mmCIF file of C-alpha atoms in Angstrom:
data_model
loop_
_atom_site.group_PDB
_atom_site.id
_atom_site.type_symbol
_atom_site.label_atom_id
_atom_site.label_comp_id
_atom_site.label_asym_id
_atom_site.label_seq_id
_atom_site.Cartn_x
_atom_site.Cartn_y
_atom_site.Cartn_z
ATOM 1 C CA MET A 20 25.171 -41.868 67.557
ATOM 2 C CA GLY A 21 23.869 -39.027 65.367
ATOM 3 C CA ILE A 22 27.193 -38.837 63.505
ATOM 4 C CA ASP A 23 27.130 -42.584 62.823
ATOM 5 C CA ASN A 24 23.591 -42.325 61.469
ATOM 6 C CA ARG A 25 24.618 -39.439 59.223
ATOM 7 C CA LYS A 26 27.597 -41.417 57.911
ATOM 8 C CA SER A 27 25.378 -44.419 57.251
ATOM 9 C CA ALA A 28 22.876 -42.238 55.420
ATOM 10 C CA LEU A 29 25.605 -40.618 53.311
ATOM 11 C CA LEU A 30 27.067 -44.034 52.511
ATOM 12 C CA ALA A 31 23.639 -45.334 51.503
ATOM 13 C CA ILE A 32 23.087 -42.297 49.256
ATOM 14 C CA PHE A 33 26.540 -42.744 47.706
ATOM 15 C CA VAL A 34 25.920 -46.441 47.034
ATOM 16 C CA PHE A 35 22.504 -45.651 45.544
ATOM 17 C CA ILE A 36 23.960 -42.969 43.249
ATOM 18 C CA LEU A 37 26.732 -45.366 42.244
ATOM 19 C CA PHE A 38 24.148 -48.052 41.492
ATOM 20 C CA LEU A 39 22.121 -45.643 39.349
ATOM 21 C CA PHE A 40 25.233 -44.542 37.460
ATOM 22 C CA PHE A 41 26.358 -48.064 36.596
ATOM 23 C CA PHE A 42 22.774 -49.079 35.832
ATOM 24 C CA PHE A 43 22.154 -46.362 33.241
ATOM 25 C CA TYR A 44 25.820 -45.991 32.147
ATOM 26 C CA PRO A 45 26.881 -49.598 32.492
ATOM 27 C CA VAL A 46 30.147 -51.387 32.143
ATOM 28 C CA THR A 47 29.420 -53.754 29.255
ATOM 29 C CA LEU A 48 31.352 -56.840 28.210
ATOM 30 C CA VAL A 49 30.635 -58.456 24.844
ATOM 31 C CA ASP A 50 32.191 -61.780 23.966
ATOM 32 C CA GLU A 51 31.540 -64.752 21.719
ATOM 33 C CA GLY A 52 29.949 -68.040 22.687
ATOM 34 C CA ASP A 53 28.845 -71.025 20.629
ATOM 35 C CA ASN A 54 26.837 -69.494 17.774
ATOM 36 C CA ASN A 55 25.919 -66.489 19.878
ATOM 37 C CA ILE A 56 27.156 -63.198 21.246
ATOM 38 C CA ARG A 57 26.997 -62.827 25.017
ATOM 39 C CA VAL A 58 26.365 -59.405 26.510
ATOM 40 C CA PHE A 59 27.202 -58.896 30.191
ATOM 41 C CA SER A 60 26.187 -55.586 31.747
ATOM 42 C CA THR A 61 26.099 -53.880 35.131
ATOM 43 C CA GLY A 62 22.681 -52.466 34.256
ATOM 44 C CA LEU A 63 20.619 -51.428 31.252
ATOM 45 C CA THR A 64 22.453 -51.702 27.927
ATOM 46 C CA GLN A 65 20.768 -50.394 24.786
ATOM 47 C CA VAL A 66 21.896 -52.115 21.596
ATOM 48 C CA ILE A 67 21.179 -52.117 17.875
ATOM 49 C CA PHE A 68 22.184 -55.275 16.055
ATOM 50 C CA TYR A 69 21.820 -56.978 12.706
ATOM 51 C CA ASP A 70 20.127 -60.370 12.911
ATOM 52 C CA ASP A 71 21.567 -62.575 10.160
ATOM 53 C CA ILE A 72 18.946 -65.243 10.836
ATOM 54 C CA GLN A 73 15.959 -62.987 10.098
ATOM 55 C CA TYR A 74 17.974 -60.530 7.937
ATOM 56 C CA THR A 75 16.860 -57.451 9.811
ATOM 57 C CA PHE A 76 18.092 -54.733 12.163
ATOM 58 C CA LYS A 77 16.744 -54.816 15.708
ATOM 59 C CA GLU A 78 16.839 -52.589 18.783
ATOM 60 C CA GLU A 79 16.849 -54.123 22.224
ATOM 61 C CA ASN A 80 17.279 -53.224 25.891
ATOM 62 C CA ILE A 81 19.447 -55.726 27.744
ATOM 63 C CA PHE A 82 19.259 -56.026 31.512
ATOM 64 C CA PHE A 83 22.458 -57.512 32.961
ATOM 65 C CA TYR A 84 22.836 -60.480 30.563
ATOM 66 C CA GLU A 85 21.607 -61.759 27.223
ATOM 67 C CA GLU A 86 22.691 -64.104 24.457
ATOM 68 C CA ILE A 87 22.119 -63.014 20.852
ATOM 69 C CA PRO A 88 22.239 -65.923 18.370
ATOM 70 C CA PHE A 89 23.915 -65.622 14.981
ATOM 71 C CA GLU A 90 24.962 -67.974 12.217
ATOM 72 C CA GLU A 91 27.761 -66.288 10.274
ATOM 73 C CA PHE A 92 27.641 -62.541 10.741
ATOM 74 C CA ILE A 93 26.525 -60.082 13.391
ATOM 75 C CA LEU A 94 27.073 -56.389 13.905
ATOM 76 C CA LEU A 95 26.327 -54.858 17.269
ATOM 77 C CA ASN A 96 26.205 -51.228 18.351
ATOM 78 C CA VAL A 97 26.149 -50.476 22.082
ATOM 79 C CA GLN A 98 24.479 -47.097 22.449
ATOM 80 C CA ASN A 99 25.174 -46.312 26.078
ATOM 81 C CA GLY A 100 27.744 -47.188 28.657
ATOM 82 C CA PHE A 101 30.653 -46.059 30.750
ATOM 83 C CA LEU A 102 33.054 -48.746 29.588
ATOM 84 C CA LEU A 103 32.807 -51.244 26.717
ATOM 85 C CA ARG A 104 34.919 -54.386 26.405
ATOM 86 C CA GLN A 105 34.843 -56.526 23.248
ATOM 87 C CA SER A 106 36.419 -59.914 22.601
ATOM 88 C CA GLY A 107 36.050 -63.025 20.468
ATOM 89 C CA ASP A 108 37.982 -65.065 17.933
ATOM 90 C CA SER A 109 35.798 -63.914 15.020
ATOM 91 C CA LEU A 110 35.731 -60.224 15.978
ATOM 92 C CA VAL A 111 36.847 -58.385 12.819
ATOM 93 C CA GLN A 112 35.955 -54.816 13.818
ATOM 94 C CA ARG A 113 35.637 -53.136 17.203
ATOM 95 C CA GLN A 114 33.168 -50.435 18.107
ATOM 96 C CA SER A 115 35.193 -47.269 18.618
ATOM 97 C CA ASN A 116 32.383 -44.773 19.289
ATOM 98 C CA ASP A 117 28.593 -44.461 19.398
ATOM 99 C CA SER A 118 28.277 -44.251 15.604
ATOM 100 C CA SER A 119 30.404 -47.308 14.808
ATOM 101 C CA ALA A 120 29.770 -50.989 15.514
ATOM 102 C CA MET A 121 31.554 -54.198 16.405
ATOM 103 C CA VAL A 122 31.365 -56.954 13.805
ATOM 104 C CA TYR A 123 31.760 -60.688 14.268
ATOM 105 C CA PHE A 124 32.073 -62.911 11.237
ATOM 106 C CA LYS A 125 32.363 -66.675 10.927
ATOM 107 C CA ASN A 126 32.744 -68.306 7.535
ATOM 108 C CA LYS A 127 30.712 -71.502 7.131
ATOM 109 C CA ASN A 128 30.572 -72.028 10.890
ATOM 110 C CA THR A 129 34.344 -72.051 11.307
ATOM 111 C CA LEU A 130 36.282 -69.257 12.919
ATOM 112 C CA TYR A 131 36.720 -66.673 10.269
ATOM 113 C CA ASN A 132 38.674 -68.195 7.430
ATOM 114 C CA LEU A 133 38.667 -65.627 4.654
ATOM 115 C CA TYR A 134 40.379 -65.322 1.317
ATOM 116 C CA ASN A 135 42.948 -62.572 1.202
ATOM 117 C CA LEU A 136 44.343 -60.149 -1.370
ATOM 118 C CA ASP A 137 46.684 -57.538 0.108
ATOM 119 C CA ASN A 138 44.594 -55.736 2.738
ATOM 120 C CA PHE A 139 41.273 -57.040 1.368
ATOM 121 C CA PHE A 140 39.592 -60.070 2.944
ATOM 122 C CA TYR A 141 36.521 -61.752 1.451
ATOM 123 C CA ASN A 142 34.386 -64.789 2.141
ATOM 124 C CA GLU A 143 33.778 -66.169 -1.369
ATOM 125 C CA LYS A 144 36.481 -67.192 -3.834
ATOM 126 C CA TRP A 145 34.517 -65.837 -6.811
ATOM 127 C CA LEU A 146 34.751 -62.339 -5.293
ATOM 128 C CA GLU A 147 38.482 -62.184 -6.020
ATOM 129 C CA GLU A 148 38.218 -60.806 -9.554
ATOM 130 C CA LEU A 149 35.625 -58.266 -8.453
ATOM 131 C CA VAL A 150 37.796 -57.194 -5.515
ATOM 132 C CA VAL A 151 40.789 -56.690 -7.825
ATOM 133 C CA GLU A 152 38.747 -54.675 -10.333
ATOM 134 C CA SER A 153 37.092 -52.569 -7.627
ATOM 135 C CA LYS A 154 40.372 -51.913 -5.835
ATOM 136 C CA ASP A 155 42.075 -50.831 -9.073
ATOM 137 C CA PHE A 156 39.140 -48.610 -9.988
ATOM 138 C CA LEU A 157 39.004 -46.833 -6.620
ATOM 139 C CA GLU A 158 42.731 -46.143 -6.690
ATOM 140 C CA ASN A 159 41.800 -43.418 -9.186
ATOM 141 C CA ILE A 160 40.523 -41.582 -6.104
ATOM 142 C CA SER A 161 42.992 -42.760 -3.475
ATOM 143 C CA GLU A 162 44.530 -45.893 -2.038
ATOM 144 C CA ILE A 163 42.824 -47.813 0.742
ATOM 145 C CA ASP A 164 45.434 -48.986 3.226
ATOM 146 C CA GLU A 165 43.244 -50.264 6.077
ATOM 147 C CA PRO A 166 41.986 -53.860 6.304
ATOM 148 C CA MET A 167 38.774 -54.242 4.299
ATOM 149 C CA TYR A 168 36.378 -57.133 4.945
ATOM 150 C CA ILE A 169 34.081 -57.932 2.011
ATOM 151 C CA ILE A 170 31.217 -60.217 2.970
ATOM 152 C CA TYR A 171 28.814 -61.617 0.406
ATOM 153 C CA MET A 172 25.401 -62.472 1.854
ATOM 154 C CA ASP A 173 22.280 -63.506 -0.032
ATOM 155 C CA GLN A 174 19.906 -60.931 1.407
ATOM 156 C CA SER A 175 17.774 -57.952 0.411
ATOM 157 C CA ARG A 176 20.321 -55.131 0.577
ATOM 158 C CA SER A 177 23.978 -54.197 0.693
ATOM 159 C CA PHE A 178 25.430 -51.985 3.415
ATOM 160 C CA GLN A 179 28.656 -50.999 5.078
ATOM 161 C CA VAL A 180 29.824 -50.891 8.692
ATOM 162 C CA LEU A 181 32.453 -48.193 8.506
ATOM 163 C CA PRO A 182 35.329 -48.192 8.319
ATOM 164 C CA SER A 183 36.197 -51.803 7.512
ATOM 165 C CA VAL A 184 33.209 -54.093 6.866
ATOM 166 C CA TYR A 185 31.218 -54.172 3.613
ATOM 167 C CA VAL A 186 28.260 -56.503 3.137
ATOM 168 C CA VAL A 187 27.162 -56.954 -0.479
ATOM 169 C CA ASN A 188 24.431 -58.935 -2.168
ATOM 170 C CA SER A 189 25.477 -58.280 -5.785
ATOM 171 C CA SER A 190 28.634 -57.531 -7.724
ATOM 172 C CA LYS A 191 27.448 -54.070 -8.780
ATOM 173 C CA ASP A 192 27.194 -52.871 -5.171
ATOM 174 C CA LEU A 193 30.806 -53.337 -4.099
ATOM 175 C CA VAL A 194 32.226 -50.117 -5.571
ATOM 176 C CA HIS A 195 29.288 -48.163 -4.152
ATOM 177 C CA GLU A 196 29.832 -49.508 -0.643
ATOM 178 C CA LEU A 197 33.624 -49.159 -0.737
ATOM 179 C CA SER A 198 33.249 -45.556 -1.928
ATOM 180 C CA HIS A 199 31.774 -44.780 1.477
ATOM 181 C CA TYR A 200 35.198 -45.417 2.977
ATOM 182 C CA PHE A 201 36.149 -42.108 1.330
ATOM 183 C CA PHE A 202 32.779 -40.359 1.378
ATOM 184 C CA GLY A 203 31.114 -41.096 4.675
ATOM 185 C CA TYR A 204 34.142 -42.139 6.711
ATOM 186 C CA LYS A 205 37.173 -40.089 5.621
ATOM 187 C CA VAL A 206 34.905 -37.158 4.775
ATOM 188 C CA LYS A 207 31.943 -37.172 7.128
ATOM 189 C CA ALA A 208 28.338 -36.446 6.182
ATOM 190 C CA SER A 209 25.314 -35.815 8.368
ATOM 191 C CA PRO A 210 22.392 -38.292 8.417
ATOM 192 C CA THR A 211 20.344 -35.903 6.254
ATOM 193 C CA ASP A 212 23.018 -35.326 3.589
ATOM 194 C CA THR A 213 22.874 -37.113 0.245
ATOM 195 C CA TRP A 214 26.056 -35.937 -1.520
ATOM 196 C CA HIS A 215 28.045 -38.985 -0.397
ATOM 197 C CA GLU A 216 25.364 -41.328 -1.763
ATOM 198 C CA ILE A 217 25.421 -39.497 -5.100
ATOM 199 C CA LEU A 218 29.199 -39.907 -5.344
ATOM 200 C CA ALA A 219 29.103 -43.564 -4.310
ATOM 201 C CA GLU A 220 26.394 -44.368 -6.854
ATOM 202 C CA THR A 221 28.211 -42.355 -9.522
ATOM 203 C CA ASN A 222 31.327 -44.429 -8.910
ATOM 204 C CA SER A 223 29.258 -47.581 -9.212
ATOM 205 C CA LEU A 224 27.965 -46.452 -12.609
ATOM 206 C CA LEU A 225 31.427 -45.472 -13.832
ATOM 207 C CA PHE A 226 32.735 -48.854 -12.750
ATOM 208 C CA LEU A 227 29.967 -50.668 -14.618
ATOM 209 C CA ARG A 228 30.628 -48.578 -17.717
ATOM 210 C CA GLU A 229 34.281 -49.560 -17.600
ATOM 211 C CA VAL A 230 33.980 -53.238 -16.695
ATOM 212 C CA TYR A 231 30.403 -54.374 -17.441
ATOM 213 C CA PRO A 232 29.067 -52.035 -20.167
ATOM 214 C CA GLU A 233 25.802 -53.915 -20.705
ATOM 215 C CA GLU A 234 24.976 -53.672 -16.998
ATOM 216 C CA TYR A 235 25.847 -49.977 -17.146
ATOM 217 C CA LEU A 236 23.275 -49.333 -19.878
ATOM 218 C CA LYS A 237 20.608 -51.209 -17.909
ATOM 219 C CA GLU A 238 21.341 -49.215 -14.751
ATOM 220 C CA LEU A 239 21.302 -45.964 -16.685
ATOM 221 C CA GLU A 240 17.828 -46.686 -18.030
ATOM 222 C CA LEU A 241 16.539 -47.697 -14.599
ATOM 223 C CA LYS A 242 17.775 -44.441 -13.091
ATOM 224 C CA LYS A 243 16.253 -42.361 -15.874
ATOM 225 C CA SER A 244 12.919 -44.171 -15.576
ATOM 226 C CA GLY A 245 12.479 -43.375 -11.876
ATOM 227 C CA PHE A 246 12.928 -46.978 -10.786
ATOM 228 C CA TYR A 247 15.199 -45.969 -7.878
ATOM 229 C CA ASP A 248 14.312 -43.714 -4.968
ATOM 230 C CA GLU A 249 16.306 -40.511 -4.704
ATOM 231 C CA PRO A 250 19.130 -39.757 -4.408
ATOM 232 C CA TYR A 251 19.978 -42.972 -6.290
ATOM 233 C CA GLY A 252 18.161 -42.122 -9.515
ATOM 234 C CA GLU A 253 17.828 -38.821 -11.341
ATOM 235 C CA SER A 254 20.101 -37.017 -8.856
ATOM 236 C CA VAL A 255 22.984 -39.238 -9.955
ATOM 237 C CA ILE A 256 22.220 -38.682 -13.643
ATOM 238 C CA SER A 257 22.030 -34.897 -13.138
ATOM 239 C CA PHE A 258 25.395 -34.861 -11.384
ATOM 240 C CA MET A 259 27.037 -36.916 -14.116
ATOM 241 C CA GLU A 260 25.443 -34.822 -16.874
ATOM 242 C CA TRP A 261 26.772 -31.632 -15.273
ATOM 243 C CA LEU A 262 30.253 -33.132 -15.576
ATOM 244 C CA ASP A 263 29.610 -34.468 -19.104
ATOM 245 C CA PHE A 264 29.762 -38.069 -17.850
ATOM 246 C CA ASP A 265 33.524 -37.475 -17.852
ATOM 247 C CA LYS A 266 35.306 -39.899 -15.530
ATOM 248 C CA GLU A 267 38.346 -37.667 -15.054
ATOM 249 C CA LYS A 268 36.250 -34.622 -14.147
ATOM 250 C CA ILE A 269 34.363 -36.709 -11.612
ATOM 251 C CA PHE A 270 37.544 -38.155 -10.132
ATOM 252 C CA ASP A 271 39.039 -34.652 -9.951
ATOM 253 C CA ILE A 272 36.221 -33.354 -7.769
ATOM 254 C CA GLU A 273 36.262 -36.504 -5.641
ATOM 255 C CA ARG A 274 39.993 -36.173 -5.036
ATOM 256 C CA TYR A 275 39.526 -32.493 -4.239
ATOM 257 C CA ILE A 276 36.851 -33.292 -1.649
ATOM 258 C CA LEU A 277 38.941 -36.073 -0.127
ATOM 259 C CA ASN A 278 42.049 -33.905 0.146
ATOM 260 C CA ASN A 279 40.391 -30.723 1.399
ATOM 261 C CA PHE A 280 37.495 -31.678 3.660
ATOM 262 C CA ASP A 281 36.961 -33.625 6.852
ATOM 263 C CA ARG A 282 33.222 -32.963 6.712
ATOM 264 C CA LEU A 283 30.913 -31.802 3.939
ATOM 265 C CA ASP A 284 27.228 -30.936 3.601
ATOM 266 C CA ASP A 285 24.898 -30.873 0.613
ATOM 267 C CA LYS A 286 24.976 -27.090 0.190
ATOM 268 C CA ARG A 287 28.759 -26.920 0.068
ATOM 269 C CA PHE A 288 28.820 -29.882 -2.308
ATOM 270 C CA GLU A 289 26.353 -28.172 -4.661
ATOM 271 C CA ASN A 290 28.502 -25.035 -4.657
ATOM 272 C CA LEU A 291 31.601 -27.064 -5.504
ATOM 273 C CA VAL A 292 29.877 -28.770 -8.414
ATOM 274 C CA GLU A 293 28.352 -25.556 -9.783
ATOM 275 C CA ASN A 294 31.751 -23.847 -9.799
ATOM 276 C CA ILE A 295 33.409 -26.553 -11.883
ATOM 277 C CA ASN A 296 32.088 -25.528 -15.302
#
């Protein structure tokens, strides 16, 4: 009788520990419903997602099940879990680790029906010329051979969901965001580093100078006047001045970084730049 009680107690403890494990490190299934994302979980799932209805990022704790509505675009990062499953007809990028995100995109409420140029996909026809120009420009650094999804959305800011999804709200932002495929994804930076932002914004300026010279002059004045927060203002100008605003010198150091580093920090970047001249 005592042995049976001990076995029952051990079984109860085991089941309780198993419950706690799957509650705090849940198996999570994410799939697509009608105008929503459905999250099924064995416990507590912590998520960060972009709400394309209110145009804002949100954090939420999901207990067992929740539906998250979206109209055209949603990105979702599951921050905890033992096992993550992702599915859906409009899933264009899967979450591969804690620092990446899954992305669902529907174009005009139909399952994603994007324009296509080589490995670039985009949701507005007028983006085609910009995609061609940006792609050609960035090939000065290196080719991009992965699928790239360019999504235009009329909202307050542009951003990227590395490695494959780039959300832009203006034509001048595309080269900046795509530059993070090289500097931010191929060559990693820490959350406190700014070197990759300086390079991305430098590329954006060089692109404007080459393709839209009037816009370039406007951006140059805005950066010099302190209109932009750092590192998007004077830091970019200082970097370009150090290299004489010379496109080839800038591309040389960018290619060097891309070919010789998997990760870079601000101090090492400063040393590289100082040793150029």
